[in-house]
PDB file of C-alpha atoms in Angstrom:
ATOM      1  CA  MET A   1       1.084   6.007  -7.767  1.00  0.00           C
ATOM      2  CA  TYR A   2      -1.746   8.396  -8.572  1.00  0.00           C
ATOM      3  CA  LYS A   3      -1.488   7.263 -12.183  1.00  0.00           C
ATOM      4  CA  CYS A   4      -2.374   3.719 -11.101  1.00  0.00           C
ATOM      5  CA  LEU A   5      -5.554   4.718  -9.245  1.00  0.00           C
ATOM      6  CA  ASP A   6      -8.696   6.508 -10.275  1.00  0.00           C
ATOM      7  CA  GLN A   7      -9.519   9.765  -8.469  1.00  0.00           C
ATOM      8  CA  GLU A   8     -11.940   8.185  -5.983  1.00  0.00           C
ATOM      9  CA  GLU A   9      -9.472   5.432  -5.049  1.00  0.00           C
ATOM     10  CA  TRP A  10      -6.693   8.011  -4.722  1.00  0.00           C
ATOM     11  CA  ASN A  11      -8.813  10.183  -2.398  1.00  0.00           C
ATOM     12  CA  THR A  12      -9.797   7.181  -0.290  1.00  0.00           C
ATOM     13  CA  PHE A  13      -6.177   6.078  -0.063  1.00  0.00           C
ATOM     14  CA  PHE A  14      -5.116   9.436   1.331  1.00  0.00           C
ATOM     15  CA  LYS A  15      -7.940   9.520   3.869  1.00  0.00           C
ATOM     16  CA  THR A  16      -6.231   6.642   5.653  1.00  0.00           C
ATOM     17  CA  TYR A  17      -3.141   8.733   6.458  1.00  0.00           C
ATOM     18  CA  LEU A  18      -2.566  12.133   7.998  1.00  0.00           C
ATOM     19  CA  SER A  19       0.205  12.939   5.563  1.00  0.00           C
ATOM     20  CA  GLY A  20      -0.295  13.163   1.837  1.00  0.00           C
ATOM     21  CA  LYS A  21       3.376  12.542   1.134  1.00  0.00           C
ATOM     22  CA  VAL A  22       4.054   9.152  -0.407  1.00  0.00           C
ATOM     23  CA  LYS A  23       7.459   8.787   1.251  1.00  0.00           C
ATOM     24  CA  GLU A  24       5.937   9.393   4.696  1.00  0.00           C
ATOM     25  CA  ILE A  25       3.137   6.944   3.989  1.00  0.00           C
ATOM     26  CA  TRP A  26       5.591   4.156   3.202  1.00  0.00           C
ATOM     27  CA  GLU A  27       7.636   5.079   6.256  1.00  0.00           C
ATOM     28  CA  SER A  28       4.423   4.743   8.293  1.00  0.00           C
ATOM     29  CA  VAL A  29       3.642   1.346   6.812  1.00  0.00           C
ATOM     30  CA  PHE A  30       7.074  -0.093   7.546  1.00  0.00           C
ATOM     31  CA  THR A  31       7.224   1.510  10.982  1.00  0.00           C
ATOM     32  CA  MET A  32       3.881  -0.090  11.840  1.00  0.00           C
ATOM     33  CA  CYS A  33       5.002  -3.457  10.469  1.00  0.00           C
ATOM     34  CA  ASN A  34       8.148  -3.336  12.587  1.00  0.00           C
ATOM     35  CA  LEU A  35       6.196  -2.242  15.637  1.00  0.00           C
ATOM     36  CA  PHE A  36       3.698  -5.062  15.156  1.00  0.00           C
ATOM     37  CA  ASP A  37       6.528  -7.574  14.764  1.00  0.00           C
ATOM     38  CA  ASP A  38       8.246  -6.398  17.931  1.00  0.00           C
ATOM     39  CA  ILE A  39       5.061  -6.486  19.987  1.00  0.00           C
ATOM     40  CA  ALA A  40       3.798  -9.770  18.543  1.00  0.00           C
ATOM     41  CA  ASN A  41       7.089 -11.531  19.220  1.00  0.00           C
ATOM     42  CA  GLU A  42       6.948 -10.333  22.799  1.00  0.00           C
ATOM     43  CA  ILE A  43       3.281 -11.095  23.454  1.00  0.00           C
ATOM     44  CA  ALA A  44       2.676 -14.299  21.484  1.00  0.00           C
ATOM     45  CA  PRO A  45       4.832 -16.723  23.482  1.00  0.00           C
ATOM     46  CA  LYS A  46       4.541 -15.068  26.891  1.00  0.00           C
ATOM     47  CA  LYS A  47       0.981 -13.790  27.098  1.00  0.00           C
ATOM     48  CA  ILE A  48      -1.117 -15.974  24.826  1.00  0.00           C
ATOM     49  CA  ASN A  49       1.106 -19.040  24.559  1.00  0.00           C
ATOM     50  CA  VAL A  50       1.310 -19.244  20.780  1.00  0.00           C
ATOM     51  CA  THR A  51       4.190 -19.296  18.340  1.00  0.00           C
ATOM     52  CA  TYR A  52       4.448 -16.180  16.226  1.00  0.00           C
ATOM     53  CA  ASN A  53       4.514 -17.083  12.538  1.00  0.00           C
ATOM     54  CA  GLN A  54       7.676 -15.312  11.393  1.00  0.00           C
ATOM     55  CA  LEU A  55       7.414 -16.743   7.875  1.00  0.00           C
ATOM     56  CA  GLU A  56       3.955 -15.244   7.434  1.00  0.00           C
ATOM     57  CA  GLU A  57       5.209 -11.901   8.663  1.00  0.00           C
ATOM     58  CA  ASN A  58       8.215 -12.002   6.324  1.00  0.00           C
ATOM     59  CA  ASN A  59       5.979 -12.852   3.371  1.00  0.00           C
ATOM     60  CA  SER A  60       3.560 -10.044   4.240  1.00  0.00           C
ATOM     61  CA  LEU A  61       6.419  -7.574   4.506  1.00  0.00           C
ATOM     62  CA  GLU A  62       7.668  -8.708   1.105  1.00  0.00           C
ATOM     63  CA  VAL A  63       4.261  -7.875  -0.380  1.00  0.00           C
ATOM     64  CA  PHE A  64       4.524  -4.340   1.016  1.00  0.00           C
ATOM     65  CA  LYS A  65       8.031  -3.974  -0.407  1.00  0.00           C
ATOM     66  CA  ARG A  66       6.828  -5.071  -3.841  1.00  0.00           C
ATOM     67  CA  CYS A  67       3.893  -2.661  -3.682  1.00  0.00           C
ATOM     68  CA  LYS A  68       6.301   0.136  -2.839  1.00  0.00           C
ATOM     69  CA  LEU A  69       8.380  -0.718  -5.915  1.00  0.00           C
ATOM     70  CA  ILE A  70       5.253  -0.709  -8.074  1.00  0.00           C
ATOM     71  CA  THR A  71       4.340   2.774  -6.854  1.00  0.00           C
ATOM     72  CA  LYS A  72       7.761   4.037  -7.925  1.00  0.00           C
ATOM     73  CA  ARG A  73       7.155   2.677 -11.431  1.00  0.00           C
ATOM     74  CA  CYS A  74       3.790   4.457 -11.670  1.00  0.00           C
ATOM     75  CA  LYS A  75       5.300   7.935 -11.435  1.00  0.00           C
TER      76      LYS A  75
END
């Protein structure tokens, strides 16, 4: 992925994570997405009386998956 970003963008990207390992970063992203989904599905209907938009979540997750594939191609 570093080949797709300039040095400043690359440095900024890594400041957002404790680990500098790409595999761990993607694991973090998908772990957080799953955690958000679990919590949102629990809270939305019971605590704030709204319907959680599962389609929007699925589409957002698909964007992350596509970005992950792009990073593999940039190596």
